[in-house]
C-alpha cells in the first residue's frame, strides 16, 4: 500500500463519530519508539459503540448473554438497555471517586457486568485493566500493583461447568498486598456466602439502582489511554500493554467488519474470554462499534456435554464463529454425533486464533463444522497489535490449511534473517516483523517504556519485532511457525518461562528449574519442567513434590501454567556464560535425544548422561 495514512484517515472519517477532527493522521518514530494516530482528534469510544446506534438500532440486541447453565435463560441486551446499564455503572464509578486516568481492575467472569464495567470505564475515561478470572491471587495482586489500580470490580463467585469458584476469596487474598485499592464493587452471581470488608467492599446492585441512567461522555483525546492488558514476556513480570483510544477503536472495528464480513442482522460469536485481547477487540469493541449482535458465553465447551458450542450456534443462529485451535482439537476428539445433532446451517464464516492450527484440526473444523461451505479465517495477531494483522478475507482469499495467508490492508510485514537483514522474495522463512505503524498497535508498556523499546524495537532497526517465526510461500502467503523466544503458548494462552521458574524456585526443596514446551495433541504445547533439588531425596518423595510444585504454580500464576511433566535432574545444560540451553532441553522433552546439535559450548555436557 502506497499511502496507508490516507487509507486509515478515510476509514476513520467515514465510519466513526468524532467530537473534533484530527490535525495529523500519523506521527511516528520506531527508534524512540513513539507512535501517534489521529492527533488532535477528540472522541469517546462508547459514543461510537453505543450512543450513535440508538437512533436506528435502539431495540436491536447488542449482547446475547448465554449462561453457564443451559437451563438458565439467555439474556438479550438491546443497545438501549446497554446504554442505560453503562451510564448507570459509569455514575457509580464516579460516585466512588473514579475519574479520568484512574486505573480500575476488573476481575469478573463472563457475565454482562463484565462488558458493562469495561464500557463504563471507557465512558468516563478511566483506564480498565481486565484480569482474566482464572489468574491466582498473587497474579492478580501483581497486576493491580503494577498499574496502581484504585478499584477492583469482581463478583461473589463464578460458574464454570460444574464448578463454582470463590472469586471474592481470591480478591480478598490479593488485596492483602495492594496499597492503592480504595474500594471493591461486588456483583452478585453465585449467591455464595462471602466476606464484605466494611468501608471497602460494596454490593453493586443497590448502587446501580440509585444511579441515574444518563451519563455524559468524557471527551477523550485520540491518544488518551483506553486500557491496559497484561501479557507474559519471556522474562520478568507481565507487561502491561497500553492501548489508546482512537487508533484502537478504528483498528478493532475495521478488522472486525472485514475479517468476519459482518452484515447487518448477523449474529456473531467469539468464544474467548474478555480477560484476553481477543475478547476486548472481538467480543466488545469491534462488534459494538459496528452495531453488531455479539454473544458472551459464560461456560465451557464440555458442559453439560461436548455438544454445547454446537447447541449455542443452533439456538442463536450464529453466523460467524470464532474460537481457538485448542478448543477445536479437544472437541474433535469426541464423538461426531455431538456436532451432527445440531443444525449449523446458519454459519457463514469460521475463525481461529491464538496459536498455529494444525492441518488435522483445520480439516475437522472445515468438514464437520463448516461443512466445507464456510471459509476459515486463520487470524494471526497479538495482545500488542490490538487487532488482526494477517488473515484471509472470507470469500475473497483462497484459504490453505495452516496459513494465515495475507496481511490486511495497511499492514506491512517483513521477514528477517539472523543477521538482521530483511529477506526479500517468496519461499523464505525468518522472523516476523512489521515495518510500518498501524492504528491498533500498543503504544507502550505501562510504566516501562524502556522495556517496550527493548522488547519490540531493538532486535531489528526501525521494525516492530513480533517474537514469532513465519514463512512466506511461493505466492506470498504467510504461515506462522510459532514463538522464537521463551514464550510458550499452552491452550492458546501465552506463558513466559521465567515467571513459572520463579514460582517453582520458591519451593524450599528446589534449587533450580527450567521450563520448556513440548507438543501436546490438545493443548498445542504443554509444559515440561526440569527441576534440580537441593538434596537428592528418595524417589518415592518425588510424587508429592510434583504435586507441591504444581500447587505453587497454581498459587503464583494460575492452573493454566501447571506442568504436565516434571523431571528431577542433577544439572542443567548451560553455556559458558551461564545461560540455560533450552534448545537441548526442548529436544529431550521432544524425545529427540539422538540429535542434540552442537553442544560444544556446554559447560557441563555430562549432565545429559546422568539425567
Ligand atoms: C501470540 C500472541 C491475538 C489473540 C490471542 C493471542 C500466537 C496468535 C495465531 C495464529 C499462529 C498465532 C503467536 C502470537 N498466535 N494467533 N493464527 N497462528 N500463531 O494473543 O496472548 O498476545 O498471543 O499467539 O505466537 O505471537 P497473545
Coordinates of C-alpha atoms and ligand atoms in Angstrom, one line a residue:
X1 CA 0.0 0.0 0.0
X2 CA 1.5 3.3 -1.1
X3 CA -0.4 5.6 1.2
X4 CA -1.5 3.9 4.5
X5 CA -2.1 7.3 6.2
X6 CA -4.7 8.3 3.6
X7 CA -6.2 4.8 3.8
X8 CA -6.7 5.0 7.5
X9 CA -7.9 8.5 7.5
X10 CA -10.6 7.7 5.0
X11 CA -11.8 4.8 7.2
X12 CA -11.7 6.9 10.3
X13 CA -13.7 9.7 8.7
X14 CA -16.3 7.6 7.1
X15 CA -17.2 5.2 9.9
X16 CA -16.9 7.0 13.3
X17 CA -18.2 9.9 15.3
X18 CA -15.6 12.5 16.3
X19 CA -16.1 15.4 18.6
X20 CA -13.2 17.1 16.9
X21 CA -11.3 16.0 13.8
X22 CA -7.6 15.3 13.9
X23 CA -4.9 17.7 12.9
X24 CA -2.5 15.0 11.8
X25 CA -3.2 11.4 10.8
X26 CA 0.1 9.8 11.9
X27 CA 3.3 10.8 13.6
X28 CA 5.8 8.0 14.2
X29 CA 9.3 7.1 15.1
X30 CA 10.2 3.4 15.7
X31 CA 13.5 4.2 17.3
X32 CA 12.2 6.1 20.3
X33 CA 9.6 4.5 19.8
X34 CA 6.7 6.8 19.5
X35 CA 3.5 6.4 17.5
X36 CA 0.5 8.8 17.4
X37 CA -2.6 8.3 15.3
X38 CA -5.2 11.0 14.7
X39 CA -3.5 13.5 16.9
X40 CA -5.7 16.4 17.9
X41 CA -8.9 14.5 17.5
X42 CA -11.5 14.1 20.3
X43 CA -14.0 11.3 20.8
X44 CA -15.4 8.8 23.2
X45 CA -15.3 5.1 22.2
X46 CA -18.6 4.4 24.0
X47 CA -20.4 7.0 21.9
X48 CA -19.2 5.1 18.9
X49 CA -20.0 1.7 20.4
X50 CA -23.4 2.6 21.9
X51 CA -24.9 6.1 21.6
X52 CA -24.7 6.6 17.9
X53 CA -26.6 3.4 17.3
X54 CA -29.6 4.5 19.4
X55 CA -31.2 6.5 16.6
X56 CA -31.5 3.4 14.3
X57 CA -30.9 0.4 16.4
X58 CA -32.2 1.1 20.0
X59 CA -34.1 -2.2 20.2
X60 CA -31.6 -4.3 18.3
X61 CA -29.7 -6.8 20.5
X62 CA -26.2 -5.7 21.3
X63 CA -25.2 -8.6 23.6
X64 CA -26.7 -12.0 24.0
X65 CA -25.6 -13.5 27.3
X66 CA -25.6 -17.3 27.3
X67 CA -25.2 -18.6 30.9
X68 CA -23.1 -21.5 32.0
X69 CA -26.2 -23.5 32.9
X70 CA -28.2 -24.1 29.8
X71 CA -31.4 -24.2 31.8
X72 CA -30.9 -20.6 32.8
X73 CA -32.4 -18.3 30.3
X74 CA -30.2 -16.4 27.8
X75 CA -30.4 -12.6 28.1
X76 CA -30.8 -10.3 25.2
X77 CA -29.5 -6.8 25.9
X78 CA -30.6 -4.2 23.4
X79 CA -28.4 -1.2 22.5
X80 CA -30.9 1.0 24.5
X81 CA -30.6 -1.2 27.6
X82 CA -26.8 -1.4 27.2
X83 CA -26.7 2.4 27.1
X84 CA -28.7 2.6 30.4
X85 CA -26.6 0.0 32.1
X86 CA -23.3 1.6 31.0
X87 CA -24.5 5.0 32.1
X88 CA -25.7 3.8 35.5
X89 CA -22.4 1.9 36.1
X90 CA -20.4 4.9 35.0
X91 CA -22.3 7.0 37.5
X92 CA -21.5 4.5 40.3
X93 CA -17.8 4.7 39.3
X94 CA -17.9 8.5 39.6
X95 CA -19.6 8.3 42.9
X96 CA -16.9 6.1 44.2
X97 CA -14.4 8.7 43.2
X98 CA -13.1 7.2 40.0
X99 CA -12.0 9.9 37.5
X100 CA -10.4 10.1 34.1
X101 CA -7.0 8.5 34.0
X102 CA -7.5 6.3 37.1
X103 CA -6.9 2.6 36.7
X104 CA -9.7 0.2 37.5
X105 CA -9.0 -3.5 37.8
X106 CA -11.9 -5.8 36.5
X107 CA -11.8 -9.4 37.7
X108 CA -15.1 -10.9 36.6
X109 CA -16.5 -14.0 35.0
X110 CA -18.1 -13.8 31.5
X111 CA -21.3 -12.1 32.7
X112 CA -22.9 -9.0 31.3
X113 CA -21.5 -6.8 34.1
X114 CA -18.0 -7.5 32.7
X115 CA -19.0 -5.9 29.4
X116 CA -20.8 -3.1 31.2
X117 CA -18.0 -2.3 33.6
X118 CA -15.4 -2.2 30.7
X119 CA -17.6 0.3 28.8
X120 CA -18.4 2.3 31.9
X121 CA -14.7 2.9 32.5
X122 CA -14.3 3.9 28.9
X123 CA -17.2 6.3 29.2
X124 CA -15.7 8.3 32.0
X125 CA -12.1 8.0 30.7
X126 CA -10.9 5.6 33.4
X127 CA -8.3 3.1 32.2
X128 CA -9.6 -0.5 32.6
X129 CA -7.3 -3.4 33.3
X130 CA -9.2 -6.6 32.9
X131 CA -7.5 -9.6 34.6
X132 CA -8.7 -13.0 33.4
X133 CA -10.6 -14.5 36.3
X134 CA -8.6 -17.7 36.1
X135 CA -5.5 -16.0 37.4
X136 CA -4.4 -16.6 41.1
X137 CA -4.4 -14.0 43.9
X138 CA -0.7 -13.5 43.5
X139 CA -1.0 -12.8 39.8
X140 CA -3.9 -10.5 40.4
X141 CA -2.0 -8.5 43.1
X142 CA 1.0 -8.2 40.8
X143 CA -1.2 -6.7 38.0
X144 CA -3.1 -4.4 40.4
X145 CA 0.2 -3.1 41.9
X146 CA 2.0 -2.6 38.6
X147 CA -0.5 -0.1 37.3
X148 CA -1.7 1.1 40.8
X149 CA -5.4 0.5 40.4
X150 CA -7.8 2.3 42.8
X151 CA -10.6 -0.1 42.5
X152 CA -11.4 -3.7 41.8
X153 CA -14.7 -4.9 40.3
X154 CA -15.4 -8.5 41.0
X155 CA -18.2 -10.9 41.8
X156 CA -19.1 -13.2 44.8
X157 CA -18.1 -16.1 42.6
X158 CA -18.2 -17.6 39.2
X159 CA -19.7 -20.7 37.5
X160 CA -17.6 -22.8 35.2
X161 CA -19.1 -26.1 34.1
X162 CA -19.9 -28.0 37.3
X163 CA -17.6 -25.9 39.4
X164 CA -18.2 -22.8 41.4
X165 CA -15.2 -20.6 42.0
X166 CA -14.7 -18.3 45.0
X167 CA -13.6 -15.2 43.1
X168 CA -14.2 -12.8 46.1
X169 CA -12.0 -15.0 48.3
X170 CA -9.2 -14.7 45.7
X171 CA -9.6 -10.9 45.6
X172 CA -9.5 -10.7 49.4
X173 CA -6.3 -12.6 49.4
X174 CA -4.8 -10.4 46.6
X175 CA -5.9 -7.2 48.4
X176 CA -3.8 -8.0 51.4
X177 CA -0.9 -6.6 49.4
X178 CA -2.3 -3.8 47.3
X179 CA -2.0 -0.5 49.0
X180 CA -3.6 1.6 46.2
X181 CA -7.0 -0.1 46.3
X182 CA -9.6 2.0 47.9
X183 CA -12.8 0.2 47.0
X184 CA -14.2 -3.0 45.7
X185 CA -17.5 -3.4 43.8
X186 CA -19.1 -6.8 44.0
X187 CA -21.5 -8.2 41.6
X188 CA -23.9 -10.9 42.9
X189 CA -23.7 -14.0 40.7
X190 CA -23.4 -17.2 42.7
X191 CA -25.0 -16.1 46.0
X192 CA -22.0 -17.5 47.8
X193 CA -21.6 -16.5 51.4
X194 CA -18.7 -14.1 51.2
X195 CA -16.9 -11.6 53.4
X196 CA -17.6 -7.9 52.8
X197 CA -15.0 -5.6 54.3
X198 CA -16.5 -2.6 55.9
X199 CA -15.8 0.7 54.1
X200 CA -14.0 -1.1 51.3
X201 CA -16.4 -3.5 49.7
X202 CA -19.8 -2.6 48.2
X203 CA -22.5 -4.6 46.6
X204 CA -23.0 -3.2 43.1
X205 CA -26.7 -3.8 42.7
X206 CA -28.1 -1.3 45.3
X207 CA -25.7 1.4 44.0
X208 CA -26.9 0.8 40.4
X209 CA -30.5 1.1 41.5
X210 CA -29.9 4.5 42.9
X211 CA -27.8 5.7 39.9
X212 CA -29.0 7.9 37.1
X213 CA -29.3 6.1 33.7
X214 CA -27.8 9.1 31.9
X215 CA -24.1 9.9 32.0
X216 CA -22.5 12.3 29.6
X217 CA -19.4 11.0 27.9
X218 CA -15.9 12.2 28.9
X219 CA -14.3 13.8 25.9
X220 CA -11.1 12.0 25.2
X221 CA -8.0 12.9 23.1
X222 CA -7.2 10.4 20.4
X223 CA -4.0 9.2 22.3
X224 CA -5.6 9.1 25.8
X225 CA -5.1 5.7 27.3
X226 CA -8.1 3.4 26.9
X227 CA -6.9 0.2 28.6
X228 CA -4.0 -1.8 29.9
X229 CA -3.9 -5.5 29.3
X230 CA -1.2 -7.7 30.7
X231 CA 0.7 -10.3 28.6
X232 CA 3.5 -12.6 29.5
X233 CA 7.0 -11.9 28.4
X234 CA 9.9 -14.2 28.2
X235 CA 11.4 -12.6 31.3
X236 CA 10.3 -10.9 34.4
X237 CA 6.9 -9.6 35.4
X238 CA 4.0 -9.4 33.0
X239 CA 3.9 -6.5 30.6
X240 CA 1.0 -4.0 30.9
X241 CA 0.4 -3.3 27.2
X242 CA -1.2 0.1 26.9
X243 CA -3.8 0.8 24.1
X244 CA -5.0 4.2 23.3
X245 CA -8.4 5.5 22.3
X246 CA -8.8 6.5 18.6
X247 CA -6.4 4.1 16.9
X248 CA -7.6 1.1 18.8
X249 CA -11.2 1.9 18.0
X250 CA -10.6 2.4 14.3
X251 CA -8.5 -0.7 14.0
X252 CA -10.7 -3.2 16.0
X253 CA -13.8 -2.0 14.3
X254 CA -12.3 -2.1 10.8
X255 CA -10.8 -5.5 11.2
X256 CA -13.9 -7.0 12.7
X257 CA -16.1 -5.9 9.8
X258 CA -13.7 -7.1 7.2
X259 CA -12.4 -10.3 8.6
X260 CA -15.8 -11.6 9.7
X261 CA -17.7 -10.0 6.8
X262 CA -20.3 -8.9 9.3
X263 CA -23.6 -8.0 7.7
X264 CA -26.5 -6.2 9.4
X265 CA -28.6 -8.7 11.2
X266 CA -25.9 -11.3 11.6
X267 CA -25.3 -12.9 15.0
X268 CA -21.6 -13.2 15.8
X269 CA -19.9 -15.4 18.5
X270 CA -16.4 -15.3 19.7
X271 CA -15.7 -17.9 22.4
X272 CA -12.8 -16.1 24.0
X273 CA -12.9 -14.6 27.5
X274 CA -12.9 -10.8 27.8
X275 CA -9.9 -11.3 30.0
X276 CA -7.8 -11.6 26.9
X277 CA -7.3 -9.2 24.0
X278 CA -9.5 -11.4 21.7
X279 CA -12.4 -10.6 24.0
X280 CA -11.6 -6.9 24.2
X281 CA -11.4 -6.4 20.4
X282 CA -13.7 -9.1 19.1
X283 CA -16.4 -9.6 21.7
X284 CA -16.8 -6.0 22.7
X285 CA -15.2 -3.0 21.0
X286 CA -15.0 -4.3 17.3
X287 CA -18.6 -5.7 17.2
X288 CA -20.2 -2.9 19.2
X289 CA -18.6 -0.2 17.1
X290 CA -20.2 -1.9 14.1
X291 CA -23.6 -2.1 15.8
X292 CA -23.4 -5.9 15.7
X293 CA -25.0 -8.6 17.9
X294 CA -22.3 -10.3 19.9
X295 CA -22.6 -13.3 22.2
X296 CA -21.0 -13.6 25.6
X297 CA -20.7 -17.2 26.8
X298 CA -20.2 -17.8 30.5
X299 CA -19.5 -21.5 30.3
X300 CA -17.1 -24.1 29.0
X301 CA -17.2 -26.3 25.8
X302 CA -17.8 -29.5 27.7
X303 CA -20.7 -28.6 30.0
X304 CA -23.2 -30.2 30.2
X305 CA -21.6 -32.1 27.3
X306 CA -19.3 -31.7 24.4
X307 CA -22.2 -30.5 22.2
X308 CA -22.5 -27.2 24.0
X309 CA -20.8 -25.0 21.3
X310 CA -22.9 -26.5 18.6
X311 CA -26.1 -26.2 20.6
X312 CA -25.5 -22.5 21.1
X313 CA -24.8 -22.0 17.4
X314 CA -28.1 -23.7 16.6
X315 CA -30.0 -21.8 19.4
X316 CA -28.9 -18.3 18.4
X317 CA -28.4 -19.0 14.7
X318 CA -24.8 -17.9 14.8
X319 CA -23.4 -16.6 11.5
X320 CA -19.7 -16.0 12.4
X321 CA -18.0 -18.3 14.9
X322 CA -14.5 -17.5 16.2
X323 CA -12.6 -19.9 18.5
X324 CA -9.1 -21.3 19.3
X325 CA -7.3 -24.3 17.8
X326 CA -7.1 -25.9 21.3
X327 CA -10.9 -25.9 21.6
X328 CA -11.2 -27.4 18.1
X329 CA -8.7 -30.2 18.9
X330 CA -10.5 -31.0 22.2
X331 CA -13.9 -31.2 20.5
X332 CA -12.6 -33.2 17.6
X333 CA -11.6 -36.0 20.0
X334 CA -15.2 -36.5 20.9
X335 CA -17.9 -38.4 19.1
X336 CA -19.0 -36.7 15.9
X337 CA -22.7 -37.0 17.0
X338 CA -22.1 -34.0 19.3
X339 CA -21.7 -31.9 16.2
X340 CA -24.1 -33.8 13.9
X341 CA -27.0 -33.4 16.3
X342 CA -27.2 -29.7 15.7
X343 CA -28.3 -27.6 12.8
X344 CA -25.2 -25.4 12.0
X345 CA -26.6 -24.1 8.6
X346 CA -26.6 -20.5 9.8
X347 CA -22.7 -20.4 9.8
X348 CA -21.0 -18.3 7.1
X349 CA -17.5 -17.7 8.5
X350 CA -15.4 -19.7 10.9
X351 CA -12.4 -18.2 12.6
X352 CA -9.4 -19.4 14.6
X353 CA -6.8 -17.5 16.7
X354 CA -4.2 -17.8 19.4
X355 CA -1.7 -20.4 18.1
X356 CA -0.9 -22.2 14.9
X357 CA -3.7 -24.6 13.8
X358 CA -2.5 -28.0 12.7
X359 CA -3.8 -29.5 9.5
X360 CA -5.9 -32.2 11.1
X361 CA -7.8 -29.7 13.3
X362 CA -8.3 -27.4 10.3
X363 CA -9.8 -30.2 8.3
X364 CA -12.0 -31.4 11.1
X365 CA -13.3 -27.8 11.6
X366 CA -13.8 -27.3 7.8
X367 CA -15.5 -30.6 7.2
X368 CA -17.7 -31.0 10.3
X369 CA -18.5 -27.5 11.5
X370 CA -18.3 -25.5 8.2
X371 CA -19.4 -28.4 6.0
X372 CA -16.8 -27.2 3.6
X373 CA -19.0 -24.2 2.9
X374 CA -17.8 -21.7 5.4
X375 CA -14.3 -20.3 4.8
X376 CA -11.9 -20.5 7.8
X377 CA -10.1 -17.3 8.7
X378 CA -6.9 -18.2 10.5
X379 CA -6.2 -14.9 12.1
X380 CA -2.7 -14.0 13.3
X381 CA -2.3 -11.2 15.8
X382 CA -1.2 -10.4 19.4
X383 CA -2.2 -8.5 22.5
X384 CA 0.3 -5.9 21.3
X385 CA -1.2 -5.5 17.9
X386 CA -4.7 -4.7 19.2
X387 CA -6.4 -6.4 16.3
X388 CA -6.0 -9.0 13.5
X389 CA -2.9 -8.4 11.3
X390 CA -2.7 -11.4 8.9
X391 CA -5.8 -13.2 7.8
X392 CA -7.8 -14.3 4.8
X393 CA -10.8 -12.2 3.8
X394 CA -13.6 -14.7 3.7
X395 CA -14.9 -15.4 0.2
X396 CA -12.1 -13.4 -1.3
X397 CA -8.8 -15.0 -0.2
X398 CA -8.5 -18.7 -1.1
X399 CA -7.5 -20.5 2.1
X400 CA -4.9 -23.1 2.7
X401 CA -4.8 -25.1 5.9
X402 CA -2.3 -23.7 8.5
X403 CA -1.8 -20.5 6.6
X404 CA -2.9 -17.1 8.0
X405 CA -2.4 -16.1 4.3
X406 CA -2.1 -12.3 3.6
X407 CA -1.6 -9.1 5.7
X408 CA -4.7 -7.0 6.0
X409 CA -4.7 -3.7 4.0
X410 CA -2.3 -1.2 5.6
X411 CA -0.2 -3.9 7.3
X412 CA 3.4 -4.3 6.1
X413 CA 5.1 -7.5 7.4
X414 CA 8.8 -8.3 6.9
X415 CA 10.8 -11.5 7.4
X416 CA 14.2 -11.0 8.9
X417 CA 17.3 -13.2 8.7
X418 CA 19.7 -13.9 11.6
X419 CA 22.0 -11.0 10.5
X420 CA 19.1 -8.5 10.9
X421 CA 18.6 -8.2 7.2
X422 CA 15.2 -8.3 5.6
X423 CA 14.6 -11.3 3.4
X424 CA 13.0 -10.4 0.1
X425 CA 11.1 -12.6 -2.2
X426 CA 9.0 -15.7 -1.7
X427 CA 9.6 -19.2 -0.4
X428 CA 11.6 -18.0 2.5
X429 CA 11.3 -18.1 6.3
X430 CA 12.5 -15.8 9.0
X431 CA 11.5 -13.8 12.0
X432 CA 8.3 -11.8 11.6
X433 CA 8.4 -8.0 11.9
X434 CA 6.1 -5.2 11.0
X435 CA 7.7 -2.3 9.1
X436 CA 5.1 0.5 9.4
X437 CA 2.7 1.6 12.2
X438 CA -0.9 0.6 12.2
X439 CA -3.6 2.3 14.3
X440 CA -4.2 -0.6 16.8
X441 CA -0.7 -1.1 18.0
X442 CA 0.1 -0.8 21.7
X443 CA 1.9 2.5 22.5
X444 CA 4.0 1.4 25.4
X445 CA 4.3 -0.9 28.4
X446 CA 2.7 0.8 31.4
X447 CA 5.4 2.4 33.5
X448 CA 8.2 0.9 31.5
X449 CA 8.8 2.5 28.1
X450 CA 12.4 1.2 28.1
X451 CA 11.2 -2.4 28.2
X452 CA 8.8 -1.6 25.4
X453 CA 11.6 -0.4 23.3
X454 CA 13.9 -3.3 24.1
X455 CA 11.3 -6.0 23.6
X456 CA 9.8 -4.9 20.4
X457 CA 12.0 -2.3 18.7
X458 CA 15.6 -3.3 19.4
X459 CA 16.1 -6.6 17.7
X460 CA 15.7 -5.1 14.2
X461 CA 16.3 -1.5 13.4
X462 CA 13.1 0.5 12.6
X463 CA 10.9 -2.5 12.9
X464 CA 8.4 -3.9 15.3
X465 CA 9.5 -7.5 16.2
X466 CA 6.6 -9.9 16.9
X467 CA 8.5 -12.7 18.6
X468 CA 7.2 -15.1 16.0
X469 CA 8.8 -17.0 13.2
X470 CA 7.0 -17.2 9.9
X471 CA 7.4 -18.5 6.4
X472 CA 6.3 -16.9 3.1
X473 CA 5.3 -19.4 0.4
X474 CA 5.5 -19.1 -3.4
X475 CA 2.5 -16.9 -3.7
X476 CA 3.4 -14.7 -0.7
X477 CA 1.1 -16.4 1.8
X478 CA 2.3 -16.3 5.4
X479 CA 2.4 -19.3 7.7
X480 CA 3.2 -18.6 11.4
X481 CA 5.6 -21.2 12.7
X482 CA 5.5 -20.3 16.4
X483 CA 7.3 -18.3 19.0
X484 CA 11.1 -17.8 18.6
X485 CA 11.5 -16.6 22.2
X486 CA 10.9 -18.1 25.6
X487 CA 7.2 -17.6 25.5
X488 CA 5.2 -20.9 25.2
X489 CA 1.6 -21.0 24.0
X490 CA -0.4 -23.5 26.0
X491 CA -4.0 -24.0 25.0
X492 CA -3.8 -20.6 23.3
X493 CA -2.5 -18.9 26.5
X494 CA 0.7 -17.0 26.3
X495 CA 3.1 -18.1 29.1
X496 CA 6.5 -16.9 29.9
X497 CA 9.0 -19.4 31.2
X498 CA 10.7 -17.1 33.7
X499 CA 7.7 -16.4 36.0
X500 CA 6.9 -20.1 36.2
X501 CA 10.5 -20.9 37.0
X502 CA 10.5 -18.2 39.7
X503 CA 7.4 -19.8 41.2
X504 CA 8.9 -23.3 41.3
X505 CA 12.1 -22.0 42.8
X506 CA 10.1 -20.7 45.8
X507 CA 9.6 -24.4 46.9
X508 CA 12.0 -24.9 49.7
X509 CA 13.3 -28.2 48.3
X510 CA 14.1 -26.7 44.8
X511 CA 17.5 -25.4 43.9
X512 CA 16.9 -24.5 40.2
X513 CA 14.4 -25.2 37.4
X514 CA 13.9 -24.7 33.7
X515 CA 10.7 -24.9 31.7
X516 CA 10.3 -25.8 28.0
X517 CA 7.3 -26.6 25.8
X518 CA 6.6 -30.0 24.2
X519 CA 4.0 -30.9 21.6
X520 CA 0.6 -31.9 23.1
X521 CA -2.3 -33.1 20.9
X522 CA -5.0 -30.9 22.5
X523 CA -3.1 -28.0 24.1
X524 CA -0.8 -27.5 21.2
X525 CA 2.1 -27.2 23.7
X526 CA 2.3 -28.5 27.2
X527 CA 4.9 -27.6 29.8
X528 CA 7.9 -29.7 30.7
X529 CA 9.8 -28.8 33.8
X530 CA 13.4 -29.8 34.7
X531 CA 13.9 -29.4 38.5
X532 CA 17.1 -29.7 40.5
X533 CA 16.5 -30.4 44.1
X534 CA 18.7 -29.0 46.9
X535 CA 19.2 -32.6 48.2
X536 CA 18.6 -35.6 46.0
X537 CA 15.9 -37.3 48.0
X538 CA 14.4 -40.6 47.7
X539 CA 12.4 -41.1 44.6
X540 CA 9.2 -42.1 46.5
X541 CA 9.1 -38.4 47.6
X542 CA 9.0 -37.2 44.1
X543 CA 5.3 -37.8 43.5
X544 CA 4.5 -35.4 46.4
X545 CA 7.0 -32.9 45.2
X546 CA 5.4 -32.9 41.8
X547 CA 2.0 -32.1 43.4
X548 CA 3.5 -29.4 45.5
X549 CA 5.3 -27.8 42.6
X550 CA 2.1 -27.6 40.6
X551 CA 0.3 -26.2 43.7
X552 CA 2.9 -23.4 44.0
X553 CA 2.5 -22.6 40.3
X554 CA -1.3 -22.5 40.7
X555 CA -0.9 -20.1 43.6
X556 CA 1.5 -17.8 41.8
X557 CA 0.1 -17.8 38.3
X558 CA -3.0 -20.0 38.0
X559 CA -3.9 -23.5 36.9
X560 CA -3.2 -22.8 33.3
X561 CA 0.5 -22.8 34.0
X562 CA 0.7 -26.2 35.6
X563 CA 3.4 -28.6 34.3
X564 CA 2.4 -31.8 32.5
X565 CA 5.7 -33.4 33.1
X566 CA 8.3 -32.8 35.8
X567 CA 11.7 -34.4 35.5
X568 CA 14.1 -34.3 38.5
X569 CA 17.6 -33.9 37.4
X570 CA 21.0 -33.1 38.9
X571 CA 22.1 -30.4 36.5
X572 CA 21.0 -28.2 33.6
X573 CA 23.0 -27.8 30.4
X574 CA 24.4 -24.3 30.3
X575 CA 26.6 -22.2 28.1
X576 CA 29.8 -20.7 29.4
X577 CA 28.0 -17.5 30.2
X578 CA 25.6 -19.4 32.4
X579 CA 22.6 -19.3 30.1
X580 CA 20.4 -22.4 30.2
X581 CA 20.4 -24.1 26.8
X582 CA 16.7 -24.6 26.3
X583 CA 17.3 -25.8 22.8
X584 CA 18.7 -29.0 24.3
X585 CA 16.1 -29.3 27.0
X586 CA 13.4 -29.0 24.3
X587 CA 14.9 -31.8 22.4
X588 CA 15.0 -34.0 25.4
X589 CA 11.3 -33.1 26.1
X590 CA 10.5 -33.9 22.5
X591 CA 12.4 -37.2 22.9
X592 CA 14.7 -36.2 20.1
X593 CA 17.8 -37.0 22.1
X594 CA 19.8 -38.6 19.3
X595 CA 20.1 -35.2 17.6
X596 CA 21.2 -32.7 20.3
X597 CA 23.0 -30.5 17.8
X598 CA 26.1 -28.5 18.7
X599 CA 26.8 -28.8 22.4
X600 CA 30.5 -27.7 22.3
X601 CA 29.7 -24.5 24.2
X602 CA 28.2 -26.5 27.1
X603 CA 29.9 -26.0 30.4
X604 CA 28.7 -29.3 31.7
X605 CA 27.9 -31.8 28.9
X606 CA 27.9 -34.7 31.3
X607 CA 24.5 -33.5 32.5
X608 CA 22.7 -35.5 29.8
X609 CA 24.3 -38.8 30.6
X610 CA 23.1 -38.5 34.2
X611 CA 19.6 -37.0 33.8
Ligands
LIG1 C1 0.8 -15.0 20.1 C2 0.1 -13.8 20.7 C3 -4.2 -12.5 19.5 C4 -5.1 -13.1 20.2 C5 -4.8 -14.3 21.0 C6 -3.4 -14.4 21.5 C7 0.2 -16.7 18.6 C8 -1.9 -15.9 17.6 C9 -2.0 -17.1 15.8 C10 -2.3 -17.8 14.6 C11 -0.3 -18.9 14.8 C12 -0.8 -17.4 16.5 C13 1.5 -16.0 18.1 C14 1.4 -14.7 18.7 N1 -0.8 -16.7 17.6 N2 -2.7 -16.1 16.5 N3 -3.5 -17.5 13.9 N4 -1.4 -18.7 14.1 N5 0.0 -18.3 16.0 O1 -2.8 -13.2 21.9 O2 -1.8 -14.0 24.0 O3 -0.9 -11.9 22.8 O4 -0.5 -14.2 21.9 O5 -0.2 -16.0 19.8 O6 2.6 -16.7 18.6 O7 2.7 -14.0 18.9 P1 -1.5 -13.3 22.7

